[in-house]
Tab-separated table of C-alpha atoms and ligand atoms in Angstrom:
chain	number	residue	atom	x	y	z
A	1	MET	CA	57.309	143.902	112.706
A	2	LEU	CA	55.939	146.884	114.633
A	3	GLY	CA	54.289	149.265	112.170
A	4	THR	CA	53.028	148.065	108.790
A	5	GLY	CA	53.414	151.093	106.515
A	6	TYR	CA	55.639	151.100	103.414
A	7	LEU	CA	58.615	149.946	105.447
A	8	GLY	CA	57.023	147.487	107.878
A	9	ALA	CA	54.682	145.774	105.399
A	10	THR	CA	57.509	145.337	102.907
A	11	HIS	CA	59.890	144.054	105.540
A	12	ALA	CA	57.257	141.668	106.912
A	13	ALA	CA	56.574	140.128	103.490
A	14	CYS	CA	60.285	139.963	102.610
A	15	MET	CA	61.235	138.353	105.932
A	16	THR	CA	58.543	135.733	105.317
A	17	GLU	CA	60.036	135.176	101.860
A	18	LEU	CA	63.409	134.607	103.553
A	19	GLY	CA	61.857	131.782	105.588
A	20	PHE	CA	60.982	133.419	108.912
A	21	ASP	CA	57.688	133.248	110.809
A	22	VAL	CA	56.435	136.831	110.904
A	23	VAL	CA	53.777	138.828	112.731
A	24	GLY	CA	53.078	142.388	111.625
A	25	LEU	CA	51.587	144.684	114.242
A	26	ASP	CA	49.752	147.917	113.634
A	27	VAL	CA	47.512	150.044	115.831
A	28	ASP	CA	45.354	150.793	112.753
A	29	ARG	CA	42.646	148.070	112.764
A	30	ASP	CA	41.596	148.794	109.221
A	31	LYS	CA	45.155	148.377	107.928
A	32	VAL	CA	45.535	145.079	109.796
A	33	ALA	CA	42.222	143.796	108.408
A	34	ARG	CA	43.226	144.701	104.844
A	35	LEU	CA	46.719	143.214	105.123
A	36	SER	CA	45.282	140.032	106.686
A	37	ALA	CA	42.992	139.725	103.653
A	38	GLY	CA	45.935	140.138	101.260
A	39	ASP	CA	44.829	143.653	100.290
A	40	LEU	CA	47.866	145.947	100.314
A	41	PRO	CA	46.695	149.443	101.394
A	42	PHE	CA	49.181	151.210	99.066
A	43	PHE	CA	50.651	150.736	95.588
A	44	GLU	CA	54.003	148.976	95.491
A	45	PRO	CA	55.085	146.796	92.549
A	46	GLU	CA	55.725	143.096	93.427
A	47	LEU	CA	54.547	143.505	97.022
A	48	PRO	CA	50.915	142.299	96.628
A	49	GLU	CA	52.160	138.969	95.233
A	50	LEU	CA	54.706	138.597	98.037
A	51	LEU	CA	52.086	139.481	100.674
A	52	CYS	CA	49.611	136.886	99.350
A	53	LYS	CA	52.353	134.273	99.067
A	54	GLY	CA	53.381	134.950	102.663
A	55	LEU	CA	49.805	134.725	103.978
A	56	ALA	CA	49.215	131.492	102.029
A	57	SER	CA	52.388	129.961	103.522
A	58	GLY	CA	50.847	130.327	106.997
A	59	ARG	CA	54.069	131.999	108.201
A	60	LEU	CA	52.803	135.587	107.949
A	61	ARG	CA	49.944	137.166	109.868
A	62	PHE	CA	48.943	140.564	111.236
A	63	THR	CA	47.696	141.694	114.632
A	64	THR	CA	46.732	144.789	116.603
A	65	SER	CA	47.846	143.203	119.894
A	66	TYR	CA	51.193	144.143	121.422
A	67	GLU	CA	50.856	141.160	123.784
A	68	ASP	CA	50.569	138.870	120.771
A	69	ALA	CA	53.583	140.425	118.999
A	70	ALA	CA	55.731	140.569	122.142
A	71	ASP	CA	54.990	136.971	123.026
A	72	PHE	CA	55.643	135.797	119.468
A	73	GLY	CA	58.884	137.511	118.491
A	74	ASP	CA	62.517	136.608	119.073
A	75	VAL	CA	63.378	139.677	117.037
A	76	HIS	CA	61.228	142.833	117.044
A	77	PHE	CA	61.661	145.338	114.201
A	78	VAL	CA	60.405	148.848	114.907
A	79	CYS	CA	59.216	150.257	111.550
A	80	VAL	CA	56.889	153.094	112.587
A	81	GLY	CA	56.882	156.511	110.912
A	82	THR	CA	58.749	159.638	112.027
A	83	PRO	CA	56.947	162.501	110.239
A	84	GLN	CA	57.876	166.164	110.503
A	85	LYS	CA	56.447	167.911	113.586
A	86	LEU	CA	53.656	170.312	112.766
A	87	GLY	CA	55.133	173.801	112.350
A	88	GLU	CA	58.690	172.682	113.183
A	89	ASN	CA	61.615	171.129	111.352
A	90	ALA	CA	62.210	168.416	113.954
A	91	ALA	CA	61.044	164.806	113.652
A	92	ASP	CA	57.962	163.741	115.557
A	93	LEU	CA	59.033	160.729	117.613
A	94	THR	CA	55.608	160.021	119.115
A	95	HIS	CA	55.165	156.740	117.235
A	96	VAL	CA	58.681	155.490	118.024
A	97	ALA	CA	58.261	156.291	121.713
A	98	ALA	CA	54.816	154.630	121.738
A	99	ALA	CA	56.124	151.456	120.067
A	100	PHE	CA	59.029	151.067	122.508
A	101	SER	CA	56.935	151.974	125.580
A	102	SER	CA	54.185	149.530	124.615
A	103	LEU	CA	56.581	146.704	123.811
A	104	ALA	CA	59.071	146.999	126.680
A	105	PRO	CA	56.869	145.862	129.636
A	106	LEU	CA	55.812	142.819	127.608
A	107	LEU	CA	59.320	141.390	127.114
A	108	PRO	CA	59.938	138.730	129.772
A	109	ARG	CA	62.593	136.752	127.836
A	110	ARG	CA	65.817	137.183	125.865
A	111	CYS	CA	65.172	138.938	122.523
A	112	LEU	CA	66.554	141.457	120.054
A	113	VAL	CA	64.832	144.764	119.277
A	114	VAL	CA	65.907	146.387	115.999
A	115	GLY	CA	65.030	149.989	115.218
A	116	LYS	CA	64.541	150.602	111.499
A	117	SER	CA	62.698	153.925	111.633
A	118	THR	CA	64.623	157.037	110.563
A	119	VAL	CA	65.423	158.856	113.794
A	120	PRO	CA	67.591	161.748	115.034
A	121	ALA	CA	71.001	160.692	116.354
A	122	GLY	CA	70.711	159.836	120.046
A	123	THR	CA	67.243	158.284	119.870
A	124	ALA	CA	68.544	154.700	119.989
A	125	ALA	CA	70.496	155.393	123.166
A	126	LEU	CA	67.302	156.751	124.778
A	127	MET	CA	65.350	153.685	123.654
A	128	ALA	CA	68.066	151.388	125.061
A	129	ARG	CA	67.618	153.063	128.460
A	130	LEU	CA	63.831	152.714	128.160
A	131	LEU	CA	64.130	148.974	127.437
A	132	LEU	CA	66.508	148.460	130.353
A	133	ALA	CA	64.196	150.288	132.734
A	134	HIS	CA	60.863	148.778	131.628
A	135	ALA	CA	61.484	145.329	130.126
A	136	PRO	CA	61.168	142.513	132.712
A	137	ALA	CA	64.036	140.755	130.871
A	138	ALA	CA	66.113	143.966	131.342
A	139	GLU	CA	69.689	143.417	130.112
A	140	HIS	CA	68.618	140.311	128.198
A	141	VAL	CA	66.854	142.559	125.702
A	142	ALA	CA	69.470	143.644	123.146
A	143	LEU	CA	68.937	146.757	121.015
A	144	ALA	CA	70.281	147.426	117.516
A	145	TRP	CA	69.594	150.164	114.938
A	146	SER	CA	69.589	149.056	111.333
A	147	PRO	CA	68.386	151.826	109.032
A	148	GLU	CA	66.408	151.073	105.897
A	149	PHE	CA	67.333	152.496	102.491
A	150	LEU	CA	64.445	151.186	100.381
A	151	ARG	CA	62.932	153.387	97.690
A	152	GLU	CA	59.181	153.403	97.205
A	153	GLY	CA	58.451	151.748	93.889
A	154	ASN	CA	61.492	149.461	94.336
A	155	ALA	CA	60.801	148.390	97.906
A	156	VAL	CA	60.886	144.610	97.404
A	157	HIS	CA	64.083	144.665	95.365
A	158	ASP	CA	65.774	147.076	97.785
A	159	THR	CA	64.845	144.903	100.784
A	160	LEU	CA	65.846	141.536	99.343
A	161	ARG	CA	68.903	142.847	97.470
A	162	PRO	CA	70.011	145.983	99.335
A	163	ASP	CA	73.219	147.867	98.422
A	164	ARG	CA	74.381	147.469	101.989
A	165	LEU	CA	73.273	146.542	105.492
A	166	VAL	CA	74.140	148.853	108.364
A	167	PHE	CA	74.184	147.304	111.826
A	168	GLY	CA	74.296	149.855	114.629
A	169	VAL	CA	75.039	147.896	117.794
A	170	ALA	CA	76.206	148.448	121.350
A	171	ASP	CA	77.333	144.875	121.997
A	172	ALA	CA	78.405	141.621	120.318
A	173	GLU	CA	75.102	139.885	121.035
A	174	ALA	CA	73.111	142.380	118.985
A	175	GLU	CA	75.552	142.027	116.074
A	176	ARG	CA	75.310	138.224	116.271
A	177	GLY	CA	71.508	138.455	116.213
A	178	LEU	CA	71.461	140.709	113.157
A	179	ARG	CA	73.967	138.540	111.300
A	180	GLU	CA	71.697	135.559	111.942
A	181	VAL	CA	68.579	137.387	110.722
A	182	TYR	CA	70.252	138.636	107.542
A	183	ALA	CA	72.396	135.512	106.943
A	184	ALA	CA	70.891	134.851	103.486
A	185	LEU	CA	71.627	138.386	102.280
A	186	ILE	CA	75.127	138.398	103.758
A	187	GLU	CA	75.848	135.045	102.092
A	188	ALA	CA	74.648	136.526	98.786
A	189	GLY	CA	77.387	139.150	99.118
A	190	VAL	CA	75.557	142.194	100.521
A	191	PRO	CA	78.202	144.311	102.323
A	192	VAL	CA	77.689	144.841	106.065
A	193	VAL	CA	78.909	147.921	107.903
A	194	VAL	CA	78.926	147.498	111.676
A	195	THR	CA	78.814	150.756	113.646
A	196	ASP	CA	77.797	152.134	117.004
A	197	LEU	CA	74.163	153.188	117.463
A	198	ALA	CA	74.631	156.911	116.751
A	199	THR	CA	76.609	156.321	113.539
A	200	ALA	CA	73.913	153.985	112.217
A	201	GLU	CA	71.252	156.619	112.890
A	202	LEU	CA	73.372	159.221	111.106
A	203	VAL	CA	74.114	157.037	108.059
A	204	LYS	CA	70.461	157.096	107.118
A	205	VAL	CA	69.926	160.847	107.310
A	206	ALA	CA	73.334	161.518	105.743
A	207	ALA	CA	72.376	159.319	102.756
A	208	ASN	CA	69.093	161.156	102.245
A	209	ALA	CA	70.802	164.532	102.739
A	210	PHE	CA	73.349	163.616	100.055
A	211	LEU	CA	70.640	162.525	97.599
A	212	ALA	CA	68.648	165.707	98.246
A	213	THR	CA	71.805	167.783	97.758
A	214	LYS	CA	72.531	166.076	94.444
A	215	ILE	CA	69.019	166.834	93.176
A	216	SER	CA	69.184	170.453	94.354
A	217	PHE	CA	72.655	170.827	92.825
A	218	ILE	CA	71.360	169.943	89.372
A	219	ASN	CA	68.281	172.083	89.929
A	220	ALA	CA	70.539	175.028	90.830
A	221	MET	CA	72.366	174.362	87.555
A	222	ALA	CA	68.942	174.404	85.877
A	223	GLU	CA	68.358	177.929	87.220
A	224	VAL	CA	71.694	179.037	85.770
A	225	CYS	CA	70.958	177.244	82.483
A	226	GLU	CA	67.682	179.109	82.144
A	227	ALA	CA	69.470	182.438	82.597
A	228	ALA	CA	72.299	181.470	80.214
A	229	ARG	CA	69.973	179.891	77.612
A	230	ALA	CA	71.697	176.534	78.131
A	231	ASP	CA	70.250	173.025	78.445
A	232	VAL	CA	70.463	171.331	81.869
A	233	THR	CA	69.607	167.895	80.469
A	234	LYS	CA	72.708	167.972	78.241
A	235	LEU	CA	74.751	169.395	81.120
A	236	SER	CA	73.575	166.553	83.339
A	237	GLU	CA	74.322	163.949	80.668
A	238	ALA	CA	77.841	165.277	80.249
A	239	LEU	CA	78.437	165.268	84.022
A	240	SER	CA	77.100	161.721	84.315
A	241	TYR	CA	79.996	160.201	82.369
A	242	ASP	CA	82.370	161.298	85.130
A	243	ASN	CA	82.333	158.257	87.402
A	244	ARG	CA	83.156	160.445	90.380
A	245	ILE	CA	79.862	162.285	89.854
A	246	GLY	CA	77.586	159.635	88.330
A	247	GLY	CA	74.268	160.232	86.605
A	248	ARG	CA	71.803	159.007	89.190
A	249	PHE	CA	69.739	161.610	91.062
A	250	LEU	CA	70.882	164.176	88.544
A	251	ASN	CA	67.541	164.692	86.781
A	252	ALA	CA	66.600	168.353	86.946
A	253	GLY	CA	62.944	169.236	87.214
A	254	LEU	CA	60.307	169.925	89.806
A	255	GLY	CA	62.548	168.588	92.587
A	256	PHE	CA	62.153	166.142	95.410
A	257	GLY	CA	59.113	165.408	97.535
A	258	GLY	CA	57.707	162.395	99.349
A	259	GLY	CA	57.599	161.226	102.930
A	260	CYS	CA	61.381	161.039	103.351
A	261	LEU	CA	63.826	163.455	101.708
A	262	PRO	CA	62.104	166.759	102.653
A	263	LYS	CA	61.358	165.861	106.267
A	264	ASP	CA	64.683	164.080	106.782
A	265	ILE	CA	66.840	167.045	105.761
A	266	ARG	CA	64.764	169.310	108.013
A	267	ALA	CA	64.964	166.934	110.982
A	268	PHE	CA	68.707	166.581	110.371
A	269	MET	CA	69.135	170.378	110.559
A	270	ALA	CA	67.015	170.508	113.716
A	271	ARG	CA	69.096	167.801	115.408
A	272	ALA	CA	72.370	169.448	114.327
A	273	GLY	CA	71.088	172.609	116.014
A	274	GLU	CA	70.426	170.727	119.241
A	275	LEU	CA	73.913	169.235	119.053
A	276	GLY	CA	75.415	172.723	118.618
A	277	VAL	CA	76.670	172.128	115.062
A	278	ASP	CA	73.950	173.871	113.063
A	279	GLN	CA	76.587	175.594	110.867
A	280	ALA	CA	77.712	172.207	109.586
A	281	LEU	CA	74.330	171.668	107.970
A	282	SER	CA	73.361	175.227	107.061
A	283	PHE	CA	73.832	174.267	103.372
A	284	LEU	CA	70.778	172.001	103.711
A	285	ARG	CA	68.651	175.104	104.194
A	286	GLU	CA	69.766	176.142	100.705
A	287	VAL	CA	69.099	172.622	99.380
A	288	ASP	CA	65.543	172.928	100.711
A	289	SER	CA	65.066	176.441	99.241
A	290	ILE	CA	66.386	175.497	95.784
A	291	ASN	CA	63.979	172.570	95.839
A	292	LEU	CA	60.948	174.688	96.742
A	293	ARG	CA	61.931	177.397	94.210
A	294	ARG	CA	61.468	174.864	91.379
A	295	ARG	CA	57.776	174.711	92.166
A	296	ASP	CA	57.542	178.528	91.916
A	297	ARG	CA	59.416	178.423	88.623
A	298	ALA	CA	57.064	175.781	87.175
A	299	ILE	CA	54.133	178.047	88.070
A	300	ASP	CA	55.884	181.024	86.419
A	301	LEU	CA	56.389	179.005	83.219
A	302	ALA	CA	52.735	178.009	83.293
A	303	ARG	CA	51.682	181.639	83.750
A	304	GLU	CA	53.860	182.753	80.833
A	305	LEU	CA	52.110	180.189	78.642
A	306	THR	CA	48.640	181.317	79.721
A	307	ASP	CA	49.328	184.976	78.894
A	308	GLY	CA	49.950	186.108	82.456
A	309	THR	CA	46.822	184.891	84.236
A	310	PHE	CA	45.246	181.647	85.355
A	311	ALA	CA	41.782	183.081	85.939
A	312	GLY	CA	39.253	180.880	84.129
A	313	LYS	CA	41.990	178.883	82.341
A	314	ARG	CA	41.582	175.118	82.064
A	315	VAL	CA	44.754	173.349	83.222
A	316	ALA	CA	45.409	169.602	82.975
A	317	VAL	CA	47.863	168.285	85.569
A	318	LEU	CA	49.363	164.925	84.657
A	319	GLY	CA	50.782	163.283	87.772
A	320	ALA	CA	49.857	163.505	91.449
A	321	ALA	CA	52.248	161.036	93.120
A	322	PHE	CA	55.549	162.446	94.398
A	323	LYS	CA	57.294	160.191	91.876
A	324	PRO	CA	56.333	157.495	89.347
A	325	ASN	CA	55.513	153.925	90.454
A	326	SER	CA	54.080	155.131	93.744
A	327	ASP	CA	50.665	156.252	94.972
A	328	ASP	CA	52.267	158.291	97.742
A	329	VAL	CA	51.293	161.972	97.642
A	330	ARG	CA	53.060	163.084	100.823
A	331	ASP	CA	54.747	166.423	100.027
A	332	SER	CA	54.082	165.830	96.331
A	333	PRO	CA	55.529	168.652	94.204
A	334	ALA	CA	52.900	167.904	91.537
A	335	LEU	CA	49.950	168.377	93.894
A	336	ASP	CA	51.517	171.431	95.486
A	337	VAL	CA	51.720	173.060	92.060
A	338	ALA	CA	48.191	171.875	91.139
A	339	SER	CA	46.774	173.267	94.354
A	340	ARG	CA	48.496	176.638	93.921
A	341	LEU	CA	47.202	176.951	90.341
A	342	HIS	CA	43.709	176.213	91.661
A	343	GLN	CA	44.123	178.935	94.315
A	344	GLN	CA	45.144	181.346	91.571
A	345	GLY	CA	41.916	180.793	89.674
A	346	ALA	CA	42.759	177.994	87.238
A	347	LEU	CA	40.245	175.198	86.583
A	348	VAL	CA	42.546	172.272	87.357
A	349	GLU	CA	41.897	168.666	86.291
A	350	VAL	CA	44.315	166.116	87.782
A	351	TYR	CA	45.050	162.621	86.518
A	352	ASP	CA	47.484	160.053	87.926
A	353	PRO	CA	47.699	156.338	87.032
A	354	GLN	CA	47.759	155.199	90.692
A	355	ALA	CA	47.517	158.070	93.150
A	356	MET	CA	43.936	159.253	92.535
A	357	ASP	CA	42.511	157.996	95.850
A	358	SER	CA	45.351	159.310	97.988
A	359	ALA	CA	45.334	162.629	96.081
A	360	ARG	CA	41.571	163.023	96.490
A	361	ALA	CA	41.834	162.312	100.209
A	362	ARG	CA	44.484	164.991	100.724
A	363	PHE	CA	43.327	167.563	98.156
A	364	PRO	CA	39.532	167.156	97.965
A	365	HIS	CA	39.119	170.661	96.508
A	366	LEU	CA	40.855	169.670	93.234
A	367	SER	CA	38.996	168.117	90.340
A	368	TYR	CA	40.049	164.656	89.105
A	369	ALA	CA	39.681	163.033	85.676
A	370	ALA	CA	39.709	159.342	84.762
A	371	SER	CA	42.447	159.478	82.121
A	372	THR	CA	45.079	161.668	80.492
A	373	LEU	CA	42.748	162.532	77.624
A	374	ALA	CA	39.803	163.269	79.931
A	375	ALA	CA	41.955	165.592	82.051
A	376	SER	CA	43.274	167.333	78.937
A	377	ARG	CA	39.995	167.809	77.087
A	378	ASP	CA	39.642	171.511	76.112
A	379	ALA	CA	42.688	172.395	78.236
A	380	ASP	CA	44.378	175.742	77.741
A	381	LEU	CA	47.544	174.251	79.230
A	382	VAL	CA	48.928	170.811	80.140
A	383	LEU	CA	51.453	170.313	82.968
A	384	MET	CA	53.352	167.006	83.115
A	385	LEU	CA	54.549	166.900	86.712
A	386	THR	CA	55.260	163.217	87.552
A	387	GLU	CA	57.094	161.233	84.893
A	388	TRP	CA	55.004	158.033	84.745
A	389	ALA	CA	55.902	155.862	81.724
A	390	GLU	CA	52.461	156.473	80.193
A	391	PHE	CA	53.134	160.234	80.187
A	392	ARG	CA	56.656	159.834	78.795
A	393	GLU	CA	55.161	157.838	75.928
A	394	LEU	CA	52.344	160.285	75.133
A	395	ASP	CA	51.775	160.974	71.455
A	396	PRO	CA	51.797	164.786	71.009
A	397	ALA	CA	49.411	164.520	68.029
A	398	VAL	CA	46.823	162.502	69.972
A	399	LEU	CA	46.976	164.805	73.003
A	400	GLY	CA	46.929	167.778	70.625
A	401	SER	CA	43.612	166.635	69.195
A	402	VAL	CA	41.754	167.040	72.523
A	403	VAL	CA	43.242	170.229	74.023
A	404	ARG	CA	42.056	173.753	73.255
A	405	GLN	CA	45.614	175.134	73.141
A	406	ARG	CA	48.776	173.118	72.446
A	407	ARG	CA	50.820	174.359	75.382
A	408	ILE	CA	52.757	172.104	77.724
A	409	VAL	CA	55.088	172.465	80.712
A	410	ASP	CA	57.338	169.430	81.107
A	411	GLY	CA	58.048	169.562	84.841
A	412	ARG	CA	60.346	166.541	84.769
A	413	ASN	CA	62.363	166.973	81.566
A	414	ALA	CA	60.881	163.675	80.454
A	415	LEU	CA	59.474	164.588	77.019
A	416	ASP	CA	61.264	165.160	73.734
A	417	PRO	CA	60.978	168.897	72.954
A	418	VAL	CA	61.711	168.370	69.256
A	419	SER	CA	58.753	166.068	68.604
A	420	TRP	CA	56.363	168.106	70.758
A	421	ARG	CA	57.319	171.343	69.006
A	422	ALA	CA	57.097	169.610	65.626
A	423	ALA	CA	53.497	168.666	66.514
A	424	GLY	CA	52.687	172.340	67.039
A	425	TRP	CA	53.046	172.514	70.810
A	426	GLN	CA	54.479	175.434	72.737
A	427	TYR	CA	56.851	173.404	74.947
A	428	ARG	CA	58.494	174.764	78.104
A	429	ALA	CA	60.651	172.928	80.633
A	430	LEU	CA	62.716	173.709	83.705
A	431	GLY	CA	66.359	174.397	82.830
A	432	ARG	CA	65.984	174.244	79.056
A	433	PRO	CA	65.789	177.016	76.519
B	501	UGA	C1	64.283	157.986	99.449
B	501	UGA	C2	65.684	157.370	99.291
B	501	UGA	O1	66.009	157.308	97.889
B	501	UGA	C3	65.720	155.959	99.866
B	501	UGA	O2	67.040	155.442	99.792
B	501	UGA	C4	65.274	156.039	101.341
B	501	UGA	O3	65.256	154.759	101.937
B	501	UGA	C5	63.886	156.639	101.415
B	501	UGA	O4	63.906	157.945	100.826
B	501	UGA	C6	63.513	156.733	102.865
B	501	UGA	O5	64.114	157.516	103.588
B	501	UGA	O6	62.687	155.924	103.310
B	501	UGA	P1	61.954	157.702	98.143
B	501	UGA	O7	61.429	158.771	99.047
B	501	UGA	O8	61.155	156.466	97.922
B	501	UGA	O9	63.383	157.189	98.675
B	501	UGA	O10	62.163	158.371	96.733
B	501	UGA	P2	63.395	158.734	95.782
B	501	UGA	O11	63.470	157.751	94.695
B	501	UGA	O12	64.620	159.006	96.560
B	501	UGA	O13	62.881	160.104	95.170
B	501	UGA	C7	62.683	161.239	96.017
B	501	UGA	C8	62.244	162.454	95.226
B	501	UGA	O14	63.320	162.963	94.453
B	501	UGA	C9	61.087	162.203	94.249
B	501	UGA	O15	60.165	163.267	94.378
B	501	UGA	C10	61.765	162.235	92.894
B	501	UGA	O16	60.899	162.672	91.876
B	501	UGA	C11	62.890	163.238	93.130
B	501	UGA	N1	64.050	163.063	92.226
B	501	UGA	C12	64.779	161.932	92.248
B	501	UGA	C13	64.397	164.102	91.377
B	501	UGA	O17	63.764	165.179	91.351
B	501	UGA	N2	65.488	163.950	90.557
B	501	UGA	C14	66.231	162.824	90.540
B	501	UGA	O18	67.200	162.753	89.782
B	501	UGA	C15	65.855	161.784	91.422
């Protein structure tokens, strides 16, 4: 497993669970040391147990040496990150190129290399040429692209029981290799879609583009609901009973963030431009804008509740992770809003059940509290921006006893307005009257 971030570490532990001997490689020595000691460097339910079980079995270990990994593996999974390029929409392929270039010259025997990273269409074909040119085993190195659809917070489940497997292959040998690797999942009934390399690359970004579009669709409806004095949560519920639409990814609120959806739709637009079909994806620009507008709207609601100014106002922000059950703060809507309130003069106190360390590292200028009540003490306003279960279950009377003013913005439509208003709170939410 080349790269041991969310994807690689999860895949390494899950492949060990499936009975394989696994080596996880990372260029980050600290990460390798922590993983080797059974200390998962990020929060992911079920994964720490699986990691420790794998290490104890003696079939899972971690290394920083490409020679070690190349020598060891019959199958090499490339799981490195593809972040957004600084100042551009396109994906930064530096890590993918580095992984393939480092691995290729060290492959003297028959093996299978499987790309799992999310990449622009056409990358796999380039990597196939690179392997052919630089691997001593040349045409005996098969390449496949098998995108990963795991959600943070559900990574173990999504890896061991995925909705589907997509095998992008250029020849029968690569398909045979993948079918062997995933035999247990295929036997358990997981559907397999076999495609060419470019289609497999596109499936991944198309899936994320669809999910982002669904979220922005309901958030656009939220904008209309606000103007029409209607309730987007009821609208969404009513839509959800139509099986053709479905209720998942139809929660209106602060919108999507994280290390995947935002950068993937932008990289998809950039690649479409290079392919000469930018018009086909111009709607994604709107999806992106609707999403970012929700953050502005949350700030407007907050300003309305603090009588038009944030200067000197104490604001509690509940939630820092980009979504619950994760400590990931990459492109977190909650922290973006918190940071902008801080810039506008508010005294912001942030609390998150898991993401405090990652939030502090990225936003050191914000102030952090050790609990919901500590963050909310003497607050003029509370913003609930990531819908962790402990925030959903908050007792409005208890929180009301520590704040200075009972005013709350529910950025995720996760609280019951009736009980909060009954407890004397001024309650505002996105897309609700
Ligand atoms: C997403 C996809 O769901 C995975 O299938 C994919 O594998 C992954 O990206 C990836 O490309 O690696 P993830 O980023 O973990 O997974 O998070 P999601 O559960 O998709 O949530 C993304 C964002 O959308 C979060 O900020 C969440 O709060 C927001 N969201 C989600 C909404 O605002 N409304 C919803 O109804 C659902």
